PDB file of C-alpha atoms in Angstrom:
ATOM      1  CA  MET A   1      12.817 -47.611 -17.881  1.00 58.00           C
ATOM      2  CA  TRP A   2      14.588 -50.377 -15.947  1.00 60.00           C
ATOM      3  CA  PHE A   3      14.508 -52.574 -19.088  1.00 64.00           C
ATOM      4  CA  LEU A   4      17.425 -50.093 -20.347  1.00 72.00           C
ATOM      5  CA  ALA A   5      19.572 -51.074 -17.519  1.00 70.00           C
ATOM      6  CA  PRO A   6      21.424 -54.047 -19.242  1.00 76.00           C
ATOM      7  CA  LEU A   7      22.561 -51.497 -22.001  1.00 82.00           C
ATOM      8  CA  PHE A   8      23.426 -49.156 -19.508  1.00 81.00           C
ATOM      9  CA  LEU A   9      25.342 -51.844 -17.444  1.00 84.00           C
ATOM     10  CA  LEU A  10      27.351 -52.471 -20.661  1.00 88.00           C
ATOM     11  CA  VAL A  11      28.115 -48.689 -21.049  1.00 90.00           C
ATOM     12  CA  LEU A  12      29.534 -48.622 -17.434  1.00 90.00           C
ATOM     13  CA  VAL A  13      31.719 -51.555 -17.855  1.00 90.00           C
ATOM     14  CA  GLY A  14      33.410 -49.976 -20.975  1.00 92.00           C
ATOM     15  CA  ALA A  15      33.669 -46.732 -19.145  1.00 91.00           C
ATOM     16  CA  PHE A  16      35.351 -48.355 -16.435  1.00 92.00           C
ATOM     17  CA  PHE A  17      38.076 -49.965 -18.377  1.00 94.00           C
ATOM     18  CA  GLY A  18      38.613 -46.665 -20.287  1.00 94.00           C
ATOM     19  CA  LEU A  19      38.828 -44.443 -17.272  1.00 93.00           C
ATOM     20  CA  VAL A  20      41.284 -46.808 -15.604  1.00 94.00           C
ATOM     21  CA  GLY A  21      43.473 -47.140 -18.569  1.00 93.00           C
ATOM     22  CA  TYR A  22      43.626 -43.141 -19.052  1.00 91.00           C
ATOM     23  CA  GLY A  23      43.792 -42.664 -15.261  1.00 90.00           C
ATOM     24  CA  VAL A  24      46.891 -44.847 -14.699  1.00 92.00           C
ATOM     25  CA  GLY A  25      48.676 -43.472 -17.662  1.00 90.00           C
ATOM     26  CA  ALA A  26      47.964 -39.773 -16.531  1.00 87.00           C
ATOM     27  CA  VAL A  27      49.084 -40.516 -12.980  1.00 88.00           C
ATOM     28  CA  ALA A  28      52.230 -42.226 -14.018  1.00 88.00           C
ATOM     29  CA  ASP A  29      53.119 -39.404 -16.305  1.00 84.00           C
ATOM     30  CA  GLY A  30      52.495 -36.879 -13.687  1.00 81.00           C
ATOM     31  CA  LEU A  31      54.413 -38.388 -11.048  1.00 83.00           C
ATOM     32  CA  SER A  32      57.441 -39.368 -13.165  1.00 81.00           C
ATOM     33  CA  GLY A  33      57.715 -35.801 -14.595  1.00 72.00           C
ATOM     34  CA  LEU A  34      56.792 -36.657 -18.335  1.00 66.00           C
ATOM     35  CA  LYS A  35      54.020 -34.419 -18.013  1.00 72.00           C
ATOM     36  CA  GLU A  36      52.982 -31.432 -15.698  1.00 75.00           C
ATOM     37  CA  ARG A  37      52.184 -32.438 -12.176  1.00 74.00           C
ATOM     38  CA  HIS A  38      48.255 -31.601 -12.609  1.00 77.00           C
ATOM     39  CA  ALA A  39      48.149 -34.407 -15.087  1.00 82.00           C
ATOM     40  CA  ALA A  40      48.201 -36.521 -12.112  1.00 87.00           C
ATOM     41  CA  LEU A  41      45.106 -34.917 -10.409  1.00 88.00           C
ATOM     42  CA  ARG A  42      43.277 -35.451 -13.809  1.00 90.00           C
ATOM     43  CA  GLY A  43      44.143 -39.177 -13.687  1.00 91.00           C
ATOM     44  CA  LEU A  44      43.242 -39.254  -9.931  1.00 93.00           C
ATOM     45  CA  ALA A  45      39.760 -37.786 -11.237  1.00 93.00           C
ATOM     46  CA  ALA A  46      39.551 -40.292 -13.873  1.00 94.00           C
ATOM     47  CA  LEU A  47      40.410 -43.281 -11.276  1.00 95.00           C
ATOM     48  CA  SER A  48      37.814 -42.021  -8.796  1.00 95.00           C
ATOM     49  CA  ALA A  49      35.117 -41.892 -11.854  1.00 95.00           C
ATOM     50  CA  ALA A  50      35.972 -45.659 -12.564  1.00 95.00           C
ATOM     51  CA  GLY A  51      35.175 -46.489  -8.909  1.00 95.00           C
ATOM     52  CA  ALA A  52      31.930 -44.855  -9.011  1.00 95.00           C
ATOM     53  CA  ALA A  53      31.308 -46.814 -12.172  1.00 94.00           C
ATOM     54  CA  ALA A  54      32.157 -49.863 -10.831  1.00 95.00           C
ATOM     55  CA  LEU A  55      30.088 -49.341  -7.881  1.00 94.00           C
ATOM     56  CA  TYR A  56      27.068 -48.321  -9.767  1.00 94.00           C
ATOM     57  CA  ALA A  57      27.368 -51.355 -11.972  1.00 94.00           C
ATOM     58  CA  TRP A  58      27.639 -53.533  -9.032  1.00 94.00           C
ATOM     59  CA  GLY A  59      24.509 -51.976  -7.488  1.00 93.00           C
ATOM     60  CA  LEU A  60      22.508 -52.088 -10.646  1.00 92.00           C
ATOM     61  CA  LEU A  61      23.228 -55.622 -11.309  1.00 91.00           C
ATOM     62  CA  ALA A  62      21.780 -56.178  -7.775  1.00 92.00           C
ATOM     63  CA  VAL A  63      18.669 -54.069  -8.722  1.00 91.00           C
ATOM     64  CA  LEU A  64      18.276 -56.157 -12.012  1.00 90.00           C
ATOM     65  CA  GLY A  65      18.520 -59.382 -10.235  1.00 88.00           C
ATOM     66  CA  ALA A  66      15.755 -58.223  -7.816  1.00 89.00           C
ATOM     67  CA  VAL A  67      13.483 -57.091 -11.006  1.00 89.00           C
ATOM     68  CA  VAL A  68      13.948 -60.412 -12.662  1.00 86.00           C
ATOM     69  CA  THR A  69      12.928 -62.196  -9.524  1.00 84.00           C
ATOM     70  CA  ALA A  70       9.923 -60.048  -8.802  1.00 84.00           C
ATOM     71  CA  GLU A  71       8.850 -60.478 -12.678  1.00 82.00           C
ATOM     72  CA  ASP A  72       9.062 -64.348 -12.358  1.00 76.00           C
ATOM     73  CA  GLY A  73       5.428 -65.407 -12.871  1.00 64.00           C
ATOM     74  CA  GLY A  74       4.014 -68.641 -11.329  1.00 64.00           C
ATOM     75  CA  THR A  75       1.620 -69.840  -8.447  1.00 68.00           C
ATOM     76  CA  ASP A  76       4.066 -68.316  -5.807  1.00 67.00           C
ATOM     77  CA  SER A  77       4.728 -64.998  -7.571  1.00 70.00           C
ATOM     78  CA  SER A  78       2.426 -62.882  -5.564  1.00 77.00           C
ATOM     79  CA  PRO A  79       3.442 -60.841  -3.481  1.00 81.00           C
ATOM     80  CA  PRO A  80       6.795 -60.339  -5.566  1.00 81.00           C
ATOM     81  CA  ARG A  81       9.546 -62.812  -4.046  1.00 83.00           C
ATOM     82  CA  SER A  82      12.046 -59.983  -3.921  1.00 85.00           C
ATOM     83  CA  CYS A  83       9.900 -58.003  -1.508  1.00 84.00           C
ATOM     84  CA  ARG A  84       9.674 -60.883   0.960  1.00 84.00           C
ATOM     85  CA  THR A  85      12.039 -59.640   3.580  1.00 84.00           C
ATOM     86  CA  ALA A  86      12.004 -60.443   7.119  1.00 83.00           C
ATOM     87  CA  GLY A  87       8.813 -59.751   8.782  1.00 80.00           C
ATOM     88  CA  TRP A  88       6.746 -59.453   5.886  1.00 81.00           C
ATOM     89  CA  GLU A  89       4.465 -62.293   6.643  1.00 81.00           C
ATOM     90  CA  GLU A  90       3.573 -60.795  10.312  1.00 83.00           C
ATOM     91  CA  ARG A  91       3.091 -57.623   8.482  1.00 82.00           C
ATOM     92  CA  ALA A  92       0.528 -59.311   5.923  1.00 82.00           C
ATOM     93  CA  ALA A  93      -1.196 -60.863   8.877  1.00 83.00           C
ATOM     94  CA  ALA A  94      -1.684 -57.587  10.247  1.00 82.00           C
ATOM     95  CA  GLY A  95      -3.290 -56.421   7.009  1.00 81.00           C
ATOM     96  CA  VAL A  96      -0.378 -54.449   5.609  1.00 83.00           C
ATOM     97  CA  GLU A  97      -0.058 -56.138   2.175  1.00 85.00           C
ATOM     98  CA  ILE A  98       2.623 -55.702  -0.270  1.00 86.00           C
ATOM     99  CA  THR A  99       1.228 -54.063  -3.398  1.00 84.00           C
ATOM    100  CA  ASP A 100       3.794 -53.201  -6.047  1.00 85.00           C
ATOM    101  CA  TYR A 101       7.380 -52.437  -6.258  1.00 88.00           C
ATOM    102  CA  ARG A 102       9.606 -49.586  -7.890  1.00 88.00           C
ATOM    103  CA  VAL A 103      13.304 -49.173  -8.736  1.00 88.00           C
ATOM    104  CA  GLY A 104      15.453 -46.608  -7.619  1.00 87.00           C
ATOM    105  CA  PHE A 105      18.407 -45.359  -9.797  1.00 86.00           C
ATOM    106  CA  VAL A 106      19.491 -42.473  -7.684  1.00 87.00           C
ATOM    107  CA  PRO A 107      20.117 -43.907  -4.930  1.00 89.00           C
ATOM    108  CA  LEU A 108      20.156 -47.187  -6.204  1.00 92.00           C
ATOM    109  CA  GLY A 109      17.624 -49.697  -4.756  1.00 91.00           C
ATOM    110  CA  PHE A 110      14.763 -52.085  -5.136  1.00 91.00           C
ATOM    111  CA  VAL A 111      11.846 -50.463  -3.192  1.00 91.00           C
ATOM    112  CA  CYS A 112       8.496 -52.366  -2.354  1.00 89.00           C
ATOM    113  CA  GLU A 113       5.451 -50.477  -1.540  1.00 89.00           C
ATOM    114  CA  THR A 114       2.857 -51.441   0.862  1.00 88.00           C
ATOM    115  CA  SER A 115      -0.961 -50.877   1.066  1.00 85.00           C
ATOM    116  CA  ASP A 116      -0.765 -48.495   3.881  1.00 84.00           C
ATOM    117  CA  GLY A 117       1.038 -46.098   1.788  1.00 84.00           C
ATOM    118  CA  GLY A 118       4.736 -47.098   3.326  1.00 86.00           C
ATOM    119  CA  SER A 119       7.568 -48.425   1.493  1.00 86.00           C
ATOM    120  CA  TYR A 120      10.860 -50.308   2.235  1.00 88.00           C
ATOM    121  CA  ASP A 121      14.289 -51.239   0.261  1.00 89.00           C
ATOM    122  CA  ASN A 122      14.681 -54.996   0.231  1.00 88.00           C
ATOM    123  CA  GLY A 123      18.188 -54.700   0.973  1.00 87.00           C
ATOM    124  CA  ASP A 124      19.436 -56.375  -2.244  1.00 89.00           C
ATOM    125  CA  VAL A 125      21.744 -53.605  -3.101  1.00 92.00           C
ATOM    126  CA  PRO A 126      24.747 -53.658  -0.612  1.00 91.00           C
ATOM    127  CA  GLY A 127      24.761 -50.797   2.040  1.00 91.00           C
ATOM    128  CA  TYR A 128      28.163 -49.510   0.792  1.00 94.00           C
ATOM    129  CA  VAL A 129      27.271 -48.827  -2.892  1.00 95.00           C
ATOM    130  CA  ASN A 130      25.312 -45.703  -2.366  1.00 95.00           C
ATOM    131  CA  PRO A 131      27.917 -44.042   0.221  1.00 95.00           C
ATOM    132  CA  GLY A 132      30.818 -45.263  -2.141  1.00 95.00           C
ATOM    133  CA  LEU A 133      29.191 -43.771  -5.095  1.00 94.00           C
ATOM    134  CA  ALA A 134      28.896 -40.335  -3.403  1.00 95.00           C
ATOM    135  CA  GLY A 135      32.548 -40.525  -2.127  1.00 96.00           C
ATOM    136  CA  PHE A 136      34.023 -41.538  -5.541  1.00 96.00           C
ATOM    137  CA  ALA A 137      31.752 -38.967  -7.417  1.00 94.00           C
ATOM    138  CA  LEU A 138      33.026 -36.077  -5.058  1.00 96.00           C
ATOM    139  CA  ALA A 139      36.633 -37.299  -5.051  1.00 95.00           C
ATOM    140  CA  ALA A 140      36.365 -37.023  -9.182  1.00 94.00           C
ATOM    141  CA  VAL A 141      34.832 -33.511  -9.098  1.00 95.00           C
ATOM    142  CA  ALA A 142      37.385 -32.283  -6.545  1.00 94.00           C
ATOM    143  CA  SER A 143      40.265 -33.644  -8.513  1.00 91.00           C
ATOM    144  CA  ALA A 144      38.960 -32.433 -11.738  1.00 91.00           C
ATOM    145  CA  VAL A 145      38.305 -28.892 -10.683  1.00 92.00           C
ATOM    146  CA  SER A 146      41.631 -28.792  -8.967  1.00 90.00           C
ATOM    147  CA  ALA A 147      43.503 -29.790 -12.178  1.00 86.00           C
ATOM    148  CA  GLY A 148      41.753 -27.296 -13.965  1.00 86.00           C
ATOM    149  CA  TRP A 149      42.409 -24.528 -11.569  1.00 88.00           C
ATOM    150  CA  ILE A 150      46.246 -25.372 -11.514  1.00 86.00           C
ATOM    151  CA  SER A 151      46.398 -25.319 -15.431  1.00 81.00           C
ATOM    152  CA  GLU A 152      44.561 -21.907 -15.733  1.00 84.00           C
ATOM    153  CA  ARG A 153      46.829 -20.307 -12.887  1.00 84.00           C
ATOM    154  CA  ARG A 154      49.982 -21.588 -14.675  1.00 81.00           C
ATOM    155  CA  ALA A 155      48.743 -20.353 -17.941  1.00 80.00           C
ATOM    156  CA  ARG A 156      47.956 -16.862 -16.574  1.00 83.00           C
ATOM    157  CA  ALA A 157      51.224 -16.848 -14.950  1.00 80.00           C
ATOM    158  CA  ALA A 158      53.054 -17.718 -18.308  1.00 78.00           C
ATOM    159  CA  ALA A 159      50.970 -14.891 -19.951  1.00 80.00           C
ATOM    160  CA  GLY A 160      51.825 -12.305 -17.307  1.00 76.00           C
ATOM    161  CA  GLY A 161      55.471 -13.198 -17.785  1.00 66.00           C
ATOM    162  CA  GLY A 162      55.235 -12.564 -21.258  1.00 56.00           C
ATOM    163  CA  GLU A 163      53.746  -9.311 -21.064  1.00 54.00           C
ATOM    164  CA  ALA A 164      56.289  -8.185 -18.621  1.00 49.00           C
ATOM    165  CA  ALA A 165      59.330  -9.493 -20.924  1.00 46.00           C
ATOM    166  CA  ASP A 166      57.492  -7.535 -23.951  1.00 51.00           C
ATOM    167  CA  THR A 167      57.461  -4.374 -21.723  1.00 51.00           C
ATOM    168  CA  ASP A 168      60.965  -4.672 -20.683  1.00 52.00           C
ATOM    169  CA  THR A 169      62.027  -5.073 -24.169  1.00 49.00           C
ATOM    170  CA  GLY A 170      60.232  -1.969 -25.249  1.00 51.00           C
ATOM    171  CA  ALA A 171      61.704   0.089 -22.288  1.00 47.00           C
ATOM    172  CA  GLY A 172      65.171  -0.974 -23.480  1.00 48.00           C
ATOM    173  CA  ALA A 173      64.634  -0.007 -27.003  1.00 45.00           C
ATOM    174  CA  GLY A 174      63.585   3.392 -25.756  1.00 46.00           C
ATOM    175  CA  ALA A 175      66.557   3.884 -23.456  1.00 44.00           C
ATOM    176  CA  GLY A 176      68.544   2.804 -26.492  1.00 48.00           C
ATOM    177  CA  ALA A 177      66.818   5.515 -28.701  1.00 45.00           C
ATOM    178  CA  GLY A 178      67.457   8.318 -25.806  1.00 47.00           C
ATOM    179  CA  GLY A 179      71.195   7.234 -25.848  1.00 45.00           C
ATOM    180  CA  GLU A 180      71.579   7.689 -29.741  1.00 47.00           C
ATOM    181  CA  ALA A 181      69.727  10.959 -29.437  1.00 43.00           C
ATOM    182  CA  ALA A 182      72.250  12.230 -26.668  1.00 40.00           C
ATOM    183  CA  ASP A 183      75.222  10.889 -28.807  1.00 50.00           C
ATOM    184  CA  THR A 184      73.736  12.895 -31.761  1.00 47.00           C
ATOM    185  CA  ASP A 185      73.301  16.049 -29.752  1.00 48.00           C
ATOM    186  CA  THR A 186      76.790  15.728 -28.345  1.00 46.00           C
ATOM    187  CA  GLY A 187      78.381  15.230 -31.696  1.00 48.00           C
ATOM    188  CA  THR A 188      76.451  18.235 -32.939  1.00 47.00           C
ATOM    189  CA  GLY A 189      77.750  20.242 -30.311  1.00 45.00           C
ATOM    190  CA  ALA A 190      81.233  19.078 -30.993  1.00 42.00           C
ATOM    191  CA  GLN A 191      80.893  20.097 -34.400  1.00 47.00           C
ATOM    192  CA  ALA A 192      79.606  23.629 -33.730  1.00 43.00           C
ATOM    193  CA  ALA A 193      82.335  24.087 -31.089  1.00 41.00           C
ATOM    194  CA  ASP A 194      85.035  23.006 -34.036  1.00 47.00           C
ATOM    195  CA  THR A 195      83.376  25.341 -36.195  1.00 44.00           C
ATOM    196  CA  GLY A 196      83.336  28.279 -33.951  1.00 44.00           C
ATOM    197  CA  THR A 197      86.999  27.957 -32.994  1.00 43.00           C
ATOM    198  CA  GLY A 198      88.143  27.723 -36.835  1.00 42.00           C
ATOM    199  CA  ASP A 199      86.276  30.877 -37.556  1.00 47.00           C
ATOM    200  CA  GLY A 200      87.999  32.786 -34.477  1.00 42.00           C
ATOM    201  CA  ALA A 201      91.342  31.615 -35.722  1.00 40.00           C
ATOM    202  CA  ARG A 202      90.725  32.784 -39.473  1.00 41.00           C
ATOM    203  CA  GLN A 203      89.558  36.462 -37.972  1.00 40.00           C
ATOM    204  CA  GLU A 204      92.815  36.817 -36.286  1.00 41.00           C
ATOM    205  CA  PRO A 205      95.665  39.174 -38.021  1.00 37.00           C
TER     206      PRO A 205
END
């Protein structure tokens, strides 16, 4: 699988530049007020993901270098030169030989295997790479989740405000209809009173 790493490395580089471009623009728009504030959180998530992509690419490059060195044939190719870390000769003299190696992608590392069933990382991947990857990944997820939560909360608040306005409008319309009914009743009563007065006047001698 490691032979696909160069292609993946190119994808990571492209993703890095794309995420940085989007992230910087989103953060700037969110802080300047051109977009809603949670756009800045989305930009922060993109920048954190870009940091993770950059660190992974750097660590993967180190792993690829170790693989190329280990695969280099020749009279001095066994044990793999990438596994010849400090103390390997003493371990070999004690009967613990280097038998093979494997590549670790999560976490990143070049792992050497020994005849006693043990293994060790050769240290080509810098020690800050894997912890940094975890930190950037957590920051990206937290920022993206926060931005989504804020956006959903605002959408629900806007929907609730619209429903309340509709209810108030309906109540006002009902009150208006009641007023019209009252006016009608009042007018009818007045007309009846006038009619009664007129009839009484006509009955007098």
